[in-house]
mmCIF file of C-alpha atoms in Angstrom:
data_model
loop_
_atom_site.group_PDB
_atom_site.id
_atom_site.type_symbol
_atom_site.label_atom_id
_atom_site.label_comp_id
_atom_site.label_asym_id
_atom_site.label_seq_id
_atom_site.Cartn_x
_atom_site.Cartn_y
_atom_site.Cartn_z
ATOM 1 C CA MET G 7 94.020 73.686 98.056
ATOM 2 C CA LYS G 8 91.773 76.323 96.450
ATOM 3 C CA LYS G 9 94.492 78.266 95.842
ATOM 4 C CA ILE G 10 96.833 75.635 94.546
ATOM 5 C CA LEU G 11 93.994 74.261 92.070
ATOM 6 C CA LEU G 12 93.355 77.953 90.714
ATOM 7 C CA GLY G 13 97.191 78.854 90.425
ATOM 8 C CA LEU G 14 97.739 75.337 88.327
ATOM 9 C CA ALA G 15 94.324 76.229 86.268
ATOM 10 C CA THR G 16 96.440 79.576 85.695
ATOM 11 C CA ILE G 17 99.307 78.251 84.281
ATOM 12 C CA ALA G 18 97.920 75.590 82.443
ATOM 13 C CA THR G 19 95.616 78.500 80.847
ATOM 14 C CA MET G 20 98.623 80.431 80.250
ATOM 15 C CA ALA G 21 100.946 77.480 79.133
ATOM 16 C CA SER G 22 97.985 76.621 76.323
ATOM 17 C CA ALA G 23 97.726 80.131 75.048
ATOM 18 C CA ASP G 24 101.191 80.021 74.626
ATOM 19 C CA PHE G 25 100.026 77.516 71.471
ATOM 20 C CA LEU G 26 97.738 79.657 69.989
ATOM 21 C CA GLY G 27 99.136 81.666 67.206
ATOM 22 C CA VAL G 28 98.261 83.807 64.842
ATOM 23 C CA SER G 29 100.676 85.299 62.162
ATOM 24 C CA VAL G 30 99.179 87.866 59.298
ATOM 25 C CA GLY G 31 101.373 89.455 55.977
ATOM 26 C CA ALA G 32 101.024 91.672 53.484
ATOM 27 C CA GLY G 33 103.339 92.419 50.509
ATOM 28 C CA MET G 34 104.432 93.159 47.155
ATOM 29 C CA TRP G 35 105.445 90.699 44.825
ATOM 30 C CA GLN G 36 107.435 91.753 41.087
ATOM 31 C CA GLU G 37 105.789 89.461 38.973
ATOM 32 C CA ASN G 38 108.314 88.911 35.589
ATOM 33 C CA ILE G 39 106.497 86.930 33.574
ATOM 34 C CA ASP G 40 107.723 83.829 30.819
ATOM 35 C CA GLY G 41 106.316 80.703 29.389
ATOM 36 C CA TYR G 42 103.800 79.801 26.484
ATOM 37 C CA VAL G 43 100.953 78.430 25.031
ATOM 38 C CA LYS G 44 101.253 75.569 22.489
ATOM 39 C CA ASN G 45 98.796 73.956 20.008
ATOM 40 C CA GLY G 46 100.442 71.468 17.851
ATOM 41 C CA ASP G 47 103.293 73.385 15.991
ATOM 42 C CA LYS G 48 101.601 76.156 17.265
ATOM 43 C CA LYS G 49 103.505 78.237 20.169
ATOM 44 C CA ASN G 50 102.554 81.715 21.669
ATOM 45 C CA TYR G 51 105.318 83.091 23.826
ATOM 46 C CA LEU G 52 104.068 85.111 26.622
ATOM 47 C CA ASN G 53 107.201 87.370 27.010
ATOM 48 C CA ASN G 54 109.768 86.635 24.127
ATOM 49 C CA SER G 55 110.730 89.575 22.216
ATOM 50 C CA SER G 56 113.616 87.504 20.140
ATOM 51 C CA ILE G 57 109.761 86.250 17.970
ATOM 52 C CA SER G 58 110.052 87.572 14.752
ATOM 53 C CA ILE G 59 106.438 89.183 13.606
ATOM 54 C CA THR G 60 106.594 87.319 10.413
ATOM 55 C CA ASP G 61 107.257 83.864 12.195
ATOM 56 C CA GLN G 62 103.933 81.819 11.131
ATOM 57 C CA ASN G 63 104.513 79.361 13.665
ATOM 58 C CA ASN G 64 105.625 81.465 16.897
ATOM 59 C CA GLY G 65 103.951 84.417 18.199
ATOM 60 C CA ASN G 66 104.683 86.806 21.183
ATOM 61 C CA LEU G 67 101.811 88.291 23.435
ATOM 62 C CA LYS G 68 104.361 90.589 24.591
ATOM 63 C CA LEU G 69 102.725 90.218 28.092
ATOM 64 C CA SER G 70 104.547 93.100 30.783
ATOM 65 C CA ASP G 71 106.035 92.561 33.822
ATOM 66 C CA GLU G 72 104.017 93.630 36.789
ATOM 67 C CA ILE G 73 103.899 94.739 40.553
ATOM 68 C CA LYS G 74 101.070 93.004 42.660
ATOM 69 C CA PRO G 75 99.908 92.718 45.801
ATOM 70 C CA TYR G 76 99.351 89.478 48.142
ATOM 71 C CA ILE G 77 97.663 88.857 51.478
ATOM 72 C CA TRP G 78 97.876 85.944 54.009
ATOM 73 C CA ALA G 79 97.410 84.323 57.156
ATOM 74 C CA LYS G 80 98.133 81.472 59.206
ATOM 75 C CA PHE G 81 96.241 79.959 62.461
ATOM 76 C CA ILE G 82 98.177 77.638 64.646
ATOM 77 C CA HIS G 83 96.156 76.077 67.595
ATOM 78 C CA PRO G 84 96.829 73.735 70.494
ATOM 79 C CA ILE G 85 94.235 70.682 69.439
ATOM 80 C CA PRO G 86 95.923 67.522 68.301
ATOM 81 C CA LEU G 87 95.995 65.279 64.995
ATOM 82 C CA ILE G 88 94.049 67.986 63.621
ATOM 83 C CA PRO G 89 96.523 70.623 61.466
ATOM 84 C CA ASN G 90 96.824 74.165 61.374
ATOM 85 C CA VAL G 91 95.620 76.408 58.710
ATOM 86 C CA ARG G 92 97.136 79.176 56.093
ATOM 87 C CA ALA G 93 95.348 81.194 53.839
ATOM 88 C CA GLU G 94 96.889 83.116 51.154
ATOM 89 C CA TYR G 95 95.207 85.308 48.233
ATOM 90 C CA ARG G 96 97.589 86.755 45.439
ATOM 91 C CA GLN G 97 96.624 88.743 42.309
ATOM 92 C CA TYR G 98 98.386 88.163 38.669
ATOM 93 C CA HIS G 99 97.245 91.209 36.032
ATOM 94 C CA THR G 100 99.318 91.345 33.120
ATOM 95 C CA THR G 101 98.641 93.237 29.703
ATOM 96 C CA GLY G 102 100.414 93.130 26.317
ATOM 97 C CA THR G 103 99.824 95.487 23.198
ATOM 98 C CA ASN G 104 100.767 95.049 19.774
ATOM 99 C CA GLY G 105 102.010 91.368 19.902
ATOM 100 C CA HIS G 106 101.037 88.815 17.718
ATOM 101 C CA VAL G 107 98.991 85.743 18.056
ATOM 102 C CA VAL G 108 99.376 82.646 15.285
ATOM 103 C CA GLY G 109 96.504 79.806 15.934
ATOM 104 C CA LYS G 110 94.935 78.596 18.619
ATOM 105 C CA ILE G 111 95.348 79.778 22.439
ATOM 106 C CA ASN G 112 94.091 77.086 25.111
ATOM 107 C CA MET G 113 94.621 78.282 28.386
ATOM 108 C CA PHE G 114 93.659 75.506 31.051
ATOM 109 C CA GLY G 115 91.426 74.266 29.084
ATOM 110 C CA GLU G 116 89.288 77.423 27.406
ATOM 111 C CA ASP G 117 89.923 77.711 23.909
ATOM 112 C CA ILE G 118 90.255 81.023 21.304
ATOM 113 C CA ASP G 119 91.246 80.935 17.612
ATOM 114 C CA LEU G 120 92.606 83.489 15.845
ATOM 115 C CA ASN G 121 95.698 84.994 13.871
ATOM 116 C CA GLY G 122 97.010 88.773 14.044
ATOM 117 C CA ILE G 123 97.932 91.496 15.715
ATOM 118 C CA ALA G 124 96.562 91.188 19.163
ATOM 119 C CA ASP G 125 96.208 93.185 22.557
ATOM 120 C CA THR G 126 96.069 90.886 25.447
ATOM 121 C CA ASP G 127 94.691 90.993 28.810
ATOM 122 C CA ILE G 128 95.465 88.171 31.778
ATOM 123 C CA THR G 129 93.900 88.390 35.479
ATOM 124 C CA MET G 130 94.187 85.768 37.478
ATOM 125 C CA ASN G 131 93.043 85.462 41.423
ATOM 126 C CA SER G 132 95.157 83.009 43.431
ATOM 127 C CA TYR G 133 92.869 81.249 46.360
ATOM 128 C CA ASP G 134 95.230 79.381 48.168
ATOM 129 C CA VAL G 135 94.864 77.107 51.728
ATOM 130 C CA THR G 136 97.028 74.817 53.282
ATOM 131 C CA ALA G 137 96.644 72.277 56.110
ATOM 132 C CA PHE G 138 99.571 71.779 58.131
ATOM 133 C CA TYR G 139 101.768 70.571 61.082
ATOM 134 C CA GLU G 140 104.555 72.936 62.556
ATOM 135 C CA LEU G 141 107.288 71.238 64.640
ATOM 136 C CA LYS G 142 110.060 73.659 66.640
ATOM 137 C CA PHE G 143 113.444 72.501 67.625
ATOM 138 C CA PHE G 144 116.562 74.153 66.398
ATOM 139 C CA VAL G 145 114.443 75.414 63.325
ATOM 140 C CA GLU G 146 110.761 75.592 62.775
ATOM 141 C CA VAL G 147 109.643 73.681 60.801
ATOM 142 C CA GLU G 148 106.117 73.015 58.859
ATOM 143 C CA ALA G 149 104.975 70.333 56.373
ATOM 144 C CA GLY G 150 101.334 69.582 54.773
ATOM 145 C CA LEU G 151 99.175 69.751 52.035
ATOM 146 C CA GLY G 152 97.321 72.371 50.149
ATOM 147 C CA ILE G 153 95.565 73.335 47.220
ATOM 148 C CA ASN G 154 95.753 76.718 45.146
ATOM 149 C CA VAL G 155 92.593 77.766 42.995
ATOM 150 C CA LEU G 156 93.378 79.704 40.325
ATOM 151 C CA ASP G 157 90.650 81.712 38.896
ATOM 152 C CA GLY G 158 91.467 83.686 35.444
ATOM 153 C CA THR G 159 89.864 85.543 32.387
ATOM 154 C CA THR G 160 92.012 86.030 29.018
ATOM 155 C CA ASP G 161 90.967 88.611 26.687
ATOM 156 C CA ILE G 162 93.004 89.044 23.269
ATOM 157 C CA THR G 163 91.686 91.348 20.627
ATOM 158 C CA VAL G 164 92.463 91.164 17.112
ATOM 159 C CA ASN G 165 91.448 93.585 14.585
ATOM 160 C CA GLY G 166 89.030 95.082 16.632
ATOM 161 C CA VAL G 167 87.451 92.063 17.716
ATOM 162 C CA LYS G 168 87.241 90.735 21.603
ATOM 163 C CA ASN G 169 87.754 87.053 22.447
ATOM 164 C CA SER G 170 87.447 85.791 25.865
ATOM 165 C CA ALA G 171 88.008 83.001 28.109
ATOM 166 C CA SER G 172 87.500 82.107 31.487
ATOM 167 C CA PHE G 173 89.236 79.214 33.389
ATOM 168 C CA THR G 174 89.125 77.863 36.993
ATOM 169 C CA ALA G 175 92.131 75.278 37.579
ATOM 170 C CA PRO G 176 92.293 73.633 41.271
ATOM 171 C CA ILE G 177 96.390 72.989 41.542
ATOM 172 C CA PRO G 178 96.957 70.600 44.669
ATOM 173 C CA TYR G 179 100.301 70.245 46.594
ATOM 174 C CA LEU G 180 102.895 69.244 48.977
ATOM 175 C CA TYR G 181 104.078 72.023 51.382
ATOM 176 C CA GLY G 182 107.048 72.661 53.167
ATOM 177 C CA ARG G 183 108.725 75.326 55.060
ATOM 178 C CA LEU G 184 111.508 76.125 57.325
ATOM 179 C CA GLU G 185 112.530 79.261 59.408
ATOM 180 C CA SER G 186 115.718 79.544 61.245
ATOM 181 C CA PRO G 187 116.168 81.043 64.815
ATOM 182 C CA THR G 188 116.494 84.501 65.269
ATOM 183 C CA PHE G 189 119.897 86.106 65.501
ATOM 184 C CA MET G 190 120.662 89.963 66.065
ATOM 185 C CA GLY G 191 116.775 90.524 64.564
ATOM 186 C CA PHE G 192 117.292 88.565 61.812
ATOM 187 C CA SER G 193 116.243 85.054 60.753
ATOM 188 C CA PHE G 194 115.770 83.093 57.338
ATOM 189 C CA GLU G 195 113.121 81.293 55.773
ATOM 190 C CA ALA G 196 112.190 79.142 52.464
ATOM 191 C CA GLN G 197 109.100 77.539 51.425
ATOM 192 C CA ALA G 198 108.513 75.042 49.010
ATOM 193 C CA LYS G 199 105.024 73.703 47.340
ATOM 194 C CA TYR G 200 105.320 70.896 44.908
ATOM 195 C CA LEU G 201 103.539 68.743 42.651
ATOM 196 C CA ASP G 202 104.545 66.741 39.900
ATOM 197 C CA VAL G 203 102.277 64.410 37.697
ATOM 198 C CA SER G 204 102.456 62.697 34.402
ATOM 199 C CA GLU G 205 100.602 65.818 32.426
ATOM 200 C CA ALA G 206 101.424 68.576 34.303
ATOM 201 C CA PHE G 207 103.524 69.794 37.441
ATOM 202 C CA TYR G 208 103.417 72.967 39.830
ATOM 203 C CA HIS G 209 106.898 74.309 41.468
ATOM 204 C CA ASP G 210 106.621 77.321 43.631
ATOM 205 C CA TYR G 211 109.787 78.472 45.966
ATOM 206 C CA GLN G 212 110.603 81.355 48.002
ATOM 207 C CA GLY G 213 113.647 82.480 50.073
ATOM 208 C CA ALA G 214 113.628 85.493 52.359
ATOM 209 C CA VAL G 215 115.315 86.944 55.216
ATOM 210 C CA LYS G 216 113.578 88.630 57.550
ATOM 211 C CA TYR G 217 114.027 91.319 60.296
ATOM 212 C CA HIS G 218 112.086 91.221 63.371
ATOM 213 C CA LEU G 219 111.841 94.611 65.239
ATOM 214 C CA PRO G 220 112.056 94.811 68.974
ATOM 215 C CA THR G 221 108.505 95.469 69.770
ATOM 216 C CA PRO G 222 106.897 93.634 72.901
ATOM 217 C CA ILE G 223 103.947 91.198 72.444
ATOM 218 C CA ILE G 224 103.746 91.361 68.804
ATOM 219 C CA ASP G 225 106.574 89.980 66.615
ATOM 220 C CA ILE G 226 106.006 92.478 63.894
ATOM 221 C CA SER G 227 108.702 91.937 61.065
ATOM 222 C CA ILE G 228 110.138 92.793 57.307
ATOM 223 C CA THR G 229 111.008 90.449 54.984
ATOM 224 C CA ALA G 230 113.137 90.917 51.589
ATOM 225 C CA GLY G 231 113.136 87.807 49.335
ATOM 226 C CA TYR G 232 113.160 85.802 45.896
ATOM 227 C CA LYS G 233 109.786 83.925 44.834
ATOM 228 C CA THR G 234 109.734 81.666 41.773
ATOM 229 C CA GLN G 235 106.382 79.648 40.564
ATOM 230 C CA GLU G 236 105.972 77.241 37.311
ATOM 231 C CA ILE G 237 102.473 76.024 36.354
ATOM 232 C CA TYR G 238 102.740 73.119 33.614
ATOM 233 C CA ALA G 239 99.860 71.347 32.197
ATOM 234 C CA GLU G 240 99.175 69.490 28.709
ATOM 235 C CA ASP G 241 96.039 68.718 27.411
ATOM 236 C CA GLY G 242 96.441 66.405 24.213
ATOM 237 C CA ASP G 243 97.942 68.960 21.771
ATOM 238 C CA ASP G 244 97.335 72.108 23.872
ATOM 239 C CA VAL G 245 100.316 72.838 26.564
ATOM 240 C CA THR G 246 100.394 75.913 28.780
ATOM 241 C CA ASP G 247 103.739 76.906 30.428
ATOM 242 C CA MET G 248 103.476 79.801 32.780
ATOM 243 C CA LYS G 249 106.492 81.110 34.815
ATOM 244 C CA PHE G 250 106.715 84.120 37.257
ATOM 245 C CA SER G 251 110.002 85.079 39.082
ATOM 246 C CA GLY G 252 111.320 88.313 40.912
ATOM 247 C CA ALA G 253 111.619 89.991 44.393
ATOM 248 C CA TYR G 254 109.230 90.393 47.094
ATOM 249 C CA ALA G 255 109.083 92.880 50.187
ATOM 250 C CA GLU G 256 106.141 92.273 52.980
ATOM 251 C CA LEU G 257 105.241 93.606 56.342
ATOM 252 C CA GLY G 258 104.209 90.681 59.106
ATOM 253 C CA ALA G 259 103.342 90.142 62.291
ATOM 254 C CA ARG G 260 102.987 87.002 64.566
ATOM 255 C CA TRP G 261 100.951 87.239 68.146
#
C-alpha cells in the first residue's frame, strides 16, 4: 500500500510539474516611427519629409527609425483562478537633426513651447505587465488584462537652448494571443493589446512565424515577425499620435 501511495504521489507531482511553465525571450525590433503632436492649428510631425521648412502651421522633427532591443518573461502556474503573468521591457529611442518645430509641443501632458530649427532626442522605456488565463485545445489561447507604463523624456534644442520635458503614461489594455500547433518544427502566433476610450486609444498587434529547434527538455525557438503599435491621446487642444511599426527577430526558450 505504501508503495502504491508513493507511486501515486510521484505521478501527481510529475503531473503538477507539467503545468508549471517558464518562457523567456529577447529580440530586436525595427522601430519605424510616424505620427504627430498637435496643439490647436499647429501640428508637428514626428517624421514626414514632405513638410516644408517654410510652413508656419506644420513642423517636422525628422525623427529617425531605429532598431532597439526588448526582453520578456512569462510564468504559468497550476493554481486555479489566479492568473498567469507576463512581463516585458522595451526601449524606444529616436533622434532628429535639423528639423523644425512650430508652436507648442505637448507630449502626454508635458509642454515644450518653441519655434525654429530643432534637434530632438526622445527616449521612452516601456514596462509592461499582463495577467492572463491560458487554454489549450487545438490551438494555444491566452486572454487577459494588462498595463503598459511608458516613462520617457523629450529634449528639443532650438538655437542652442535645450528644452526638456518628462512624462509617465500608464496604459491599461485587453490582451489576447493565439499560437498554432507545431508542424514540421514551425508554428504561427498572433498577439493583440487593445484599448479604445473616448479621447485615447492604444493598438498593439503582432504576428510571427516561429521555428522550434529539435532540442530536448527545453523548447528553444527562433521567431521572425511584424509588429505595429499606435498610441493616441487627446487633452483639450493637445493631441499626441505616435506610431511604431516594423519587423522583429527573437530568440526564445520555454520549459
